Short mmCIF file of C-alpha atoms and ligand atoms in Angstrom, two decimals:
data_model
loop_
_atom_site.label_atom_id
_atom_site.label_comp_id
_atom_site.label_asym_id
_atom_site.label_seq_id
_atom_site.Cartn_x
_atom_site.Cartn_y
_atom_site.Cartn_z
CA UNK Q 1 18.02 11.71 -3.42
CA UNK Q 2 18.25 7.99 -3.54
CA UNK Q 3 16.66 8.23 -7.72
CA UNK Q 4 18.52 9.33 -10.96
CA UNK Q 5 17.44 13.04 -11.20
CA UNK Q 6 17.85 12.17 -14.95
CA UNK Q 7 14.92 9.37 -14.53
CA UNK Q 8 13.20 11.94 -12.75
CA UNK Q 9 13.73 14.21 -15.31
CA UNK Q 10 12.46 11.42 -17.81
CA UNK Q 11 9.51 10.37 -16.51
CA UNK Q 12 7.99 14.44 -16.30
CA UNK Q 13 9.04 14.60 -20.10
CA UNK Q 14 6.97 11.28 -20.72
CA UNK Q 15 4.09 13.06 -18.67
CA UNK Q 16 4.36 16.23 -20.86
CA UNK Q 17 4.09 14.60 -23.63
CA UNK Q 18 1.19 12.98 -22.73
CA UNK Q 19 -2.02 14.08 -23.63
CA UNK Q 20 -4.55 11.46 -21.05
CA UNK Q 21 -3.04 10.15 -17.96
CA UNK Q 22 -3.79 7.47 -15.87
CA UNK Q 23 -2.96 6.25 -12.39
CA UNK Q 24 -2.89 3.42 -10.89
CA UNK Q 25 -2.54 1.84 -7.76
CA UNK Q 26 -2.25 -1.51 -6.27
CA UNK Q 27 -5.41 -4.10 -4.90
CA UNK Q 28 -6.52 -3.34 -1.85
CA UNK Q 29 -5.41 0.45 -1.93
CA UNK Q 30 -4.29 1.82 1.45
CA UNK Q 31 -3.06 5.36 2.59
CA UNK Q 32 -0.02 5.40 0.36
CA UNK Q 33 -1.93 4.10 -2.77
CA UNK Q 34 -4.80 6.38 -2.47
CA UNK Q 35 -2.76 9.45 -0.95
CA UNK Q 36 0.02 9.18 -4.09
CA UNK Q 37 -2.87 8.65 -6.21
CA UNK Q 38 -4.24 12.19 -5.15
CA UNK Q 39 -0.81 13.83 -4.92
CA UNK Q 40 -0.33 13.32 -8.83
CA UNK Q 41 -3.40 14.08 -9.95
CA UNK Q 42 -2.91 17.55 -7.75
CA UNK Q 43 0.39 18.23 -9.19
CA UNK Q 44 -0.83 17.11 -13.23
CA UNK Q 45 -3.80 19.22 -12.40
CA UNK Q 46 -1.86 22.37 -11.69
CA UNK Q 47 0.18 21.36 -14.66
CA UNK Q 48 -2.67 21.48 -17.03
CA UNK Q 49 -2.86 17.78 -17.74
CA UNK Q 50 -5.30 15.70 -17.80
CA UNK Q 51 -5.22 13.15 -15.74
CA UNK Q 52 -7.47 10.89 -13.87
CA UNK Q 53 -7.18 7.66 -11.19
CA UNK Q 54 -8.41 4.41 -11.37
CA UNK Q 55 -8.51 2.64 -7.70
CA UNK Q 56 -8.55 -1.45 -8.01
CA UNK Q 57 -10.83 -1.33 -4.48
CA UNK Q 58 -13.07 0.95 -3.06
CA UNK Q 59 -11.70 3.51 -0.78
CA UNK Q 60 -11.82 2.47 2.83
CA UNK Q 61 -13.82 4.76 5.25
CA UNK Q 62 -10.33 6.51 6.77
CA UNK Q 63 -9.26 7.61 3.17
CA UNK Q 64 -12.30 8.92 1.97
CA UNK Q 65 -11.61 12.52 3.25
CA UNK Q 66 -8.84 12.24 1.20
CA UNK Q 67 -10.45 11.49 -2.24
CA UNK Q 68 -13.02 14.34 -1.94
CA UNK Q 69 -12.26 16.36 -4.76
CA UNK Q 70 -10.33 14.12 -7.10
CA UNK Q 71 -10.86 12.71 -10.56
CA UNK Q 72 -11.06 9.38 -9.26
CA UNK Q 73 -12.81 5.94 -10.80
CA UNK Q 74 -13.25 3.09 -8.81
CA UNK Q 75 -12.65 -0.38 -10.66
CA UNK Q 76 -16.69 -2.04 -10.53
CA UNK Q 77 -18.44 -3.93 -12.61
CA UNK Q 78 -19.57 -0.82 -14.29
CA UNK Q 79 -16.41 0.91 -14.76
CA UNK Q 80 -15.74 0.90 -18.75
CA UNK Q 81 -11.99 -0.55 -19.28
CA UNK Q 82 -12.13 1.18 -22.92
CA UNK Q 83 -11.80 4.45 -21.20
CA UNK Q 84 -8.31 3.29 -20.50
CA UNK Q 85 -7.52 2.67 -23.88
CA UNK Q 86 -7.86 6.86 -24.25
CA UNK Q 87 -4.62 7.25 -22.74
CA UNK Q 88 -1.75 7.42 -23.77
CA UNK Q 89 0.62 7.58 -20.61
CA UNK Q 90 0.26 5.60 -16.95
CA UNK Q 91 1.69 6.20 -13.72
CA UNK Q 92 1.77 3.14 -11.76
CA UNK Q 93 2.02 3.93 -7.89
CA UNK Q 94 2.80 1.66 -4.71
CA UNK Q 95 2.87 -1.23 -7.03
CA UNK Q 96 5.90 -2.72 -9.32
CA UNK Q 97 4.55 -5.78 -10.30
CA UNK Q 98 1.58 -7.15 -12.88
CA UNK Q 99 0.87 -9.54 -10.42
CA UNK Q 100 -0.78 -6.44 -8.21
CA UNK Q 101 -2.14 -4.93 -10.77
CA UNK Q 102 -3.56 -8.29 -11.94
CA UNK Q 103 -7.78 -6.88 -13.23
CA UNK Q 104 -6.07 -4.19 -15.58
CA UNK Q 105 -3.64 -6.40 -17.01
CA UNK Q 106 -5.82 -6.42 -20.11
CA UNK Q 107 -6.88 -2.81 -21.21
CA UNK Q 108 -3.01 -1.52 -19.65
CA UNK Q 109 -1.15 -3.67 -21.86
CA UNK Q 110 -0.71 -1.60 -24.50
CA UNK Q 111 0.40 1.18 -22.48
CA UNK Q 112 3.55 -0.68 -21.29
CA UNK Q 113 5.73 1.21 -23.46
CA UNK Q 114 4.67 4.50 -21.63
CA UNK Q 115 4.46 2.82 -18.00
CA UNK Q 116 5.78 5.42 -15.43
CA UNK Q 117 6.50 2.84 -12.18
CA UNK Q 118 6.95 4.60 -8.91
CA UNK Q 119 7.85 2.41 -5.77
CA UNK Q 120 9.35 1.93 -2.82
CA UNK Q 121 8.44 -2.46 -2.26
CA UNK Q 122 11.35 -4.84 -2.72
CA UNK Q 123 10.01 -6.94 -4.98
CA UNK Q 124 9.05 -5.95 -8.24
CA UNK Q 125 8.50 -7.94 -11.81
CA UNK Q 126 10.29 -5.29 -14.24
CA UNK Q 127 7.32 -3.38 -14.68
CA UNK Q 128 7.16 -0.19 -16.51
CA UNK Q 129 9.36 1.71 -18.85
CA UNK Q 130 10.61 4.62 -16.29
CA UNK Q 131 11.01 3.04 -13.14
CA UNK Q 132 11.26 5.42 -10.40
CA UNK Q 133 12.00 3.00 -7.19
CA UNK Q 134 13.15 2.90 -4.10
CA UNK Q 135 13.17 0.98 -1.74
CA UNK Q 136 14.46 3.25 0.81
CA UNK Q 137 11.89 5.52 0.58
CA UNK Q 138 9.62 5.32 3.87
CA UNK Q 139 6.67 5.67 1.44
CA UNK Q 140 5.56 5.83 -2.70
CA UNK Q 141 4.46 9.22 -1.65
CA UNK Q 142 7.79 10.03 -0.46
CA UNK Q 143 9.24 9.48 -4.13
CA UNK Q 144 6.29 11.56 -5.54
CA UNK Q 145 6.83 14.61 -3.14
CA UNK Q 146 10.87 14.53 -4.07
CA UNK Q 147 9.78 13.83 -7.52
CA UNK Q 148 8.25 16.85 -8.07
CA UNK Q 149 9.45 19.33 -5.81
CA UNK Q 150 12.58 18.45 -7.51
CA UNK Q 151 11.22 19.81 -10.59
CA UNK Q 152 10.09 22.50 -9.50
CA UNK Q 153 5.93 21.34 -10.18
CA UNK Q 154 4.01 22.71 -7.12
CA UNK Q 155 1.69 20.81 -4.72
CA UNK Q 156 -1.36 22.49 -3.57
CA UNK Q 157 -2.53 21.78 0.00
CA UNK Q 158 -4.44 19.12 -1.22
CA UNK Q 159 -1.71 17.15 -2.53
CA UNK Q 160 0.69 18.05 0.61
CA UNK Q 161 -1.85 16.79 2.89
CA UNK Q 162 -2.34 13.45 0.82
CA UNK Q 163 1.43 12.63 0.93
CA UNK Q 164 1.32 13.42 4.68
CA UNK Q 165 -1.29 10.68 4.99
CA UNK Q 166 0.49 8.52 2.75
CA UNK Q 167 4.11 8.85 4.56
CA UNK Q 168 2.64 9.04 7.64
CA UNK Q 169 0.32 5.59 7.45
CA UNK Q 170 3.09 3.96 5.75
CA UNK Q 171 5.38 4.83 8.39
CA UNK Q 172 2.63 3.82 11.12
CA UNK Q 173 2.21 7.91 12.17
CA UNK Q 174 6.42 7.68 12.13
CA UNK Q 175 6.52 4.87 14.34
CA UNK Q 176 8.04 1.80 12.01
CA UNK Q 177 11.65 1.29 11.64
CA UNK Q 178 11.17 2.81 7.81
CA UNK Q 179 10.32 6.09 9.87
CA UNK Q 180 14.23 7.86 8.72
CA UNK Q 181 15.38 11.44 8.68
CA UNK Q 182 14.51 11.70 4.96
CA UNK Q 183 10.95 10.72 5.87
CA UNK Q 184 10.62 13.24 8.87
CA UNK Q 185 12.32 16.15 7.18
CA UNK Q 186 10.04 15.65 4.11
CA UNK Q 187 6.92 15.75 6.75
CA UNK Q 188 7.91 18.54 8.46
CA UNK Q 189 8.14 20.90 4.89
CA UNK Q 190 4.89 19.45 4.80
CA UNK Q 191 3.68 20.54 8.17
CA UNK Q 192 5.33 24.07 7.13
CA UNK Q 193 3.69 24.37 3.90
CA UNK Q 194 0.60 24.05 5.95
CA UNK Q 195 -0.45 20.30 6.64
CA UNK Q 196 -1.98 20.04 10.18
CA UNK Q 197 -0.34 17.24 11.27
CA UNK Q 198 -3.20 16.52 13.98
CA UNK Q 199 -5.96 16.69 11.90
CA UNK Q 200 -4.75 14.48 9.67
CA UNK Q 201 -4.50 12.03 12.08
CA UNK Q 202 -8.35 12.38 13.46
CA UNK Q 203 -9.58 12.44 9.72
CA UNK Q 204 -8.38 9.21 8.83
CA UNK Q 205 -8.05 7.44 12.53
CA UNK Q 206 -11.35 8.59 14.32
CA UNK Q 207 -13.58 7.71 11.63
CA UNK Q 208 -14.25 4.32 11.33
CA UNK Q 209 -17.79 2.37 11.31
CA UNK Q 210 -18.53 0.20 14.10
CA UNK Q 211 -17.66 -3.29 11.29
CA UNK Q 212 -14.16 -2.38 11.53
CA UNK Q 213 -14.36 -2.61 15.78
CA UNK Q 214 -16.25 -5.92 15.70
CA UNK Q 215 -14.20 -7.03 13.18
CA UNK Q 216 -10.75 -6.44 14.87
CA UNK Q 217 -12.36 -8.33 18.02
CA UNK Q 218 -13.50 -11.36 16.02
CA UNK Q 219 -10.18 -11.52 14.71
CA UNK Q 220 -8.31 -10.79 18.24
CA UNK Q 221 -10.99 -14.00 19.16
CA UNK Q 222 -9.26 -16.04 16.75
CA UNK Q 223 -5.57 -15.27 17.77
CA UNK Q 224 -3.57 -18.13 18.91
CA UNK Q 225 -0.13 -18.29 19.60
CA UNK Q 226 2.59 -20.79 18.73
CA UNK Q 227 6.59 -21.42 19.19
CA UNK Q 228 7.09 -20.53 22.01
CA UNK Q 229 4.54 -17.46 21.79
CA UNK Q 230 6.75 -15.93 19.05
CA UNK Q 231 4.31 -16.79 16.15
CA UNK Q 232 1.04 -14.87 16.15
CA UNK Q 233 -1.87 -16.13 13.70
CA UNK Q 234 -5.53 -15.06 13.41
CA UNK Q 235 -8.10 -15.79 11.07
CA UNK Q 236 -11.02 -13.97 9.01
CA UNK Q 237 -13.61 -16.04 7.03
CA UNK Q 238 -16.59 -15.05 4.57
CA UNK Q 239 -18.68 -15.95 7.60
CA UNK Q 240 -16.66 -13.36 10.16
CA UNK Q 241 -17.24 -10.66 7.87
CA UNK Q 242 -20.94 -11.08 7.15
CA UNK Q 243 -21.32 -11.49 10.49
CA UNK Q 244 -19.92 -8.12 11.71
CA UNK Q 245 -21.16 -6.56 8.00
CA UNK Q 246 -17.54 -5.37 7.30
CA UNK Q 247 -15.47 -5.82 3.91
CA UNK Q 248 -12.00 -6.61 3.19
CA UNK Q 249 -10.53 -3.06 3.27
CA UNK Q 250 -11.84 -3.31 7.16
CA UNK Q 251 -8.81 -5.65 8.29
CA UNK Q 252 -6.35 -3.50 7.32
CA UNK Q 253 -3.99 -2.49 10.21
CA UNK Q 254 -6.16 -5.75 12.39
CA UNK Q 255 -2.84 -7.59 12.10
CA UNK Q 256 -0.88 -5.52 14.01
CA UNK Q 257 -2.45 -5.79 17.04
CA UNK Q 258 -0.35 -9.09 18.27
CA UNK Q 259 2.85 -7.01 17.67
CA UNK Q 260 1.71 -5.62 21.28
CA UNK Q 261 2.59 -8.70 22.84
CA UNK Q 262 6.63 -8.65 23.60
CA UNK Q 263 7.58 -12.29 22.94
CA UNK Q 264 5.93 -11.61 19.41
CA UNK Q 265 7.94 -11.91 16.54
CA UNK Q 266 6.13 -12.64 13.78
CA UNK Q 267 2.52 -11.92 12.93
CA UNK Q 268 0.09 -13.39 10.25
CA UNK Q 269 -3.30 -12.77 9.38
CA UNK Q 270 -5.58 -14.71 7.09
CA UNK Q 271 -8.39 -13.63 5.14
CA UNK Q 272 -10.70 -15.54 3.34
CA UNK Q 273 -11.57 -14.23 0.06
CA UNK Q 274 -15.19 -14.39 -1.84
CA UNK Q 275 -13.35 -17.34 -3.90
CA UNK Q 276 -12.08 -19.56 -0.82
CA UNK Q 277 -8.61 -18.42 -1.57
CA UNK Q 278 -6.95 -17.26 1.19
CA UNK Q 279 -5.33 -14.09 1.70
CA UNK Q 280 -1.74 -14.03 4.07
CA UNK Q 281 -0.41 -10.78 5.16
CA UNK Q 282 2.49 -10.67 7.33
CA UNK Q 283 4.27 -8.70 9.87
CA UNK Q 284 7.37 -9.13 11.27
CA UNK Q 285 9.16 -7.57 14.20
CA UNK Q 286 12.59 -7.85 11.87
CA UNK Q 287 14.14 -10.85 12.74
CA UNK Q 288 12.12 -12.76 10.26
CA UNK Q 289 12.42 -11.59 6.74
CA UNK Q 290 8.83 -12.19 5.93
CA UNK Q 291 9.18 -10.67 2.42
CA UNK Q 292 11.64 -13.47 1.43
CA UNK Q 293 8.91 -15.71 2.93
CA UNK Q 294 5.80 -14.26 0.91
CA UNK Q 295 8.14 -14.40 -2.12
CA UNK Q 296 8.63 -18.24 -1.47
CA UNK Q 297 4.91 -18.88 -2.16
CA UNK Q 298 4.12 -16.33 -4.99
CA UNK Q 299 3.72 -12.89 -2.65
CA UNK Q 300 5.95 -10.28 -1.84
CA UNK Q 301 6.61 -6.71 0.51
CA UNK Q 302 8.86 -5.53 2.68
CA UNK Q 303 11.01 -7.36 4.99
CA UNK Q 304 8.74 -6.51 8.03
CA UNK Q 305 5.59 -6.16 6.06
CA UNK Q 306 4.85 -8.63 3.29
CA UNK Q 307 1.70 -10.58 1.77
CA UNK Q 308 0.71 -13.36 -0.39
CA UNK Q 309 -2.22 -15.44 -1.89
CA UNK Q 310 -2.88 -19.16 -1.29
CA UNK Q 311 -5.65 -21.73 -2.23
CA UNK Q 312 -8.58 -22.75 0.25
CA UNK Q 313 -9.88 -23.72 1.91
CA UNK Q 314 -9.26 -21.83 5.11
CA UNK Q 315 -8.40 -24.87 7.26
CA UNK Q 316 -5.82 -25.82 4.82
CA UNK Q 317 -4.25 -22.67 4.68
CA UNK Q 318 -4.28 -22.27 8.33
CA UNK Q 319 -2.60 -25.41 8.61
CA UNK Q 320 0.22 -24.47 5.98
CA UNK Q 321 0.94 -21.26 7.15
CA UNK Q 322 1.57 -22.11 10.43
CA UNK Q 323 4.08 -24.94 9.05
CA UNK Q 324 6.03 -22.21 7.43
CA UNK Q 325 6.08 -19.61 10.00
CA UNK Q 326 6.97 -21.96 12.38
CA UNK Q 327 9.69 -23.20 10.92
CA UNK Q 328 11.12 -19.56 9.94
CA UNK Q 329 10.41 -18.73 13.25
CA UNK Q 330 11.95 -21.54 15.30
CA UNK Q 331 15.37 -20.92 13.20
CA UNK Q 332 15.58 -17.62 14.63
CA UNK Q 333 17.43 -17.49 18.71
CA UNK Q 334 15.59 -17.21 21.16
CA UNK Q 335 18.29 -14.45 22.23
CA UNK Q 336 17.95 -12.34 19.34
CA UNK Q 337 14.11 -11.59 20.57
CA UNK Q 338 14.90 -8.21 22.99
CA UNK Q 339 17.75 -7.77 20.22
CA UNK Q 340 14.91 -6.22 18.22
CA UNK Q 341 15.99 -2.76 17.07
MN1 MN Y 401 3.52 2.00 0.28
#
């Protein structure tokens, strides 16, 4: 175990002594957000406390199988932020900094003192009292599985099969270089608790609307290549997404589509927001640390996976981006390419 079994131990007293618990999870939430989300809230439900999740996005199509039976709030317009202020404990999953936590600043505020951060990014702002990270672990989910198994609080299916699909989309189905023995041998006392590895797979990878197709080929229209056909950059605007009646949470995963394309090193998309800022994520084959890179302009991630925010408008942006890229690129052999591990 790569955490303090004492700061484990911690953070379930804070959670016992708890009487309303909220989680939350980063912007944007993807499998590891949403599937930790649901993993607590199993595990606090078994417990006997109450407990409920607050997403900061709708859940994407793939995930909603997931979400089914869960106490879960979406953050709308018509979502209440004085129901936060009736608990007295918060779990803060996937995330480690304000910045991505950003529209609950406000009502969670108070609750800083009883902030329970679990996390497995590099970059985090010193949020939360208990900080429970990692950033070793494949996945957030993987900390909440060795969490509480370490404890001795029990999972029910439903929570075993929501880490799965956390560690497993987080890992890219155990593909990325995160993808470790700790990772697999957690997954595979999933599988023998009785998570169908396969299904889990269809239910979130066969089931997306026809937006999120069109969408991936307008944005695999807008690829172009540059130094040397080691940079990668596409673009999304408003206009792209009307057009093919998708949303943000449908460009997930577009951006690593140029990573198929050997000479490839680093990939970027950009996404326009309803604002006209501009919305960078990153993906890098390794060579490139692209977290450093998002840090450098106000963003942050993993050293292969890594994202950021910058002002419109898009042609700007564009422009920008590719100035920095390139230059991060360029610095990097030409050698080193097939040295990829
Ligand atoms: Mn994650």
């Amino acid at each position: 175990l790569s955490i303090d079994p004492k700061l484990f131990r911690a953070a379930a007293d804070r959670i016992d002594r708890a009487n309303e618990i909220v989680i939350v999870s980063h912007r944007r939430p993807d499998g590891d957000a949403i599937g930790s989300t649901v993993a607590i809230l199993d595990v606090l439900s078994q417990r006997g406390r109450r407990a409920w999740g607050l997403l900061l996005d709708s859940v994407p199509l793939r995930y909603r199988g997931l979400v089914a039976n869960g106490s879960i709030h979406v953050w709308t317009s018509t979502f209440d932020p004085r129901q936060i202020e009736r608990a007295d404990a918060v779990i803060v999953v996937d995330a480690a900094s304000w910045e991505q936590i950003d529209v609950v600043r406000g009502p969670l505020a108070a609750l800083a003192d009883r902030m329970i951060v679990v996390d497995h990014h590099e970059t985090h702002d010193g949020l939360g009292a208990i900080q429970l990270i990692d950033s070793t672990a494949a996945a957030s989910g993987l900390i909440v599985y060795e969490w509480f198994t370490s404890l001795g609080w029990p999972f029910s299916i439903v929570g075993l099969n929501a880490l799965f699909a956390a560690l497993a989309t987080d890992t890219g189905w155990f593909r990325f270089s995160n993808t470790d023995a700790r990772a697999l041998r957690a997954a595979a006392e999933m599988v023998q608790a009785g998570v169908r590895a396969h299904q889990c797979y269809e239910a979130i990878s066969w089931s997306e609307a026809p937006a999120r197709l069109a969408l991936t080929a307008k944005a695999l229209d807008s690829l172009s290549l540059h130094s040397d056909q080691r940079l990668a950059i596409m673009r999304i605007d408003q206009a792209a997404l009307a057009e093919c009646g998708a949303s943000r949470s449908d460009t997930e995963d577009v951006i690593n589509e140029p990573m198929r394309i050997g000479s490839v090193i680093v990939s970027a998309l950009l996404v326009e927001e309803p604002n006209g800022r501009v919305r960078v994520s990153l993906r890098s084959k390794g060579q490139v640390n692209v977290a450093e890179l998002a840090a450098s302009m106000g963003g942050g991630g993993h050293a292969r996976a890594a994202g950021l925010h910058t002002e419109g408008p898009m042609s700007e942006a564009y422009a920008r981006m590719i100035a920095l890229l390139s230059t991060a690129v360029e610095a990097v052999p030409c050698n080193s390419v097939k040295a990829n591990a």
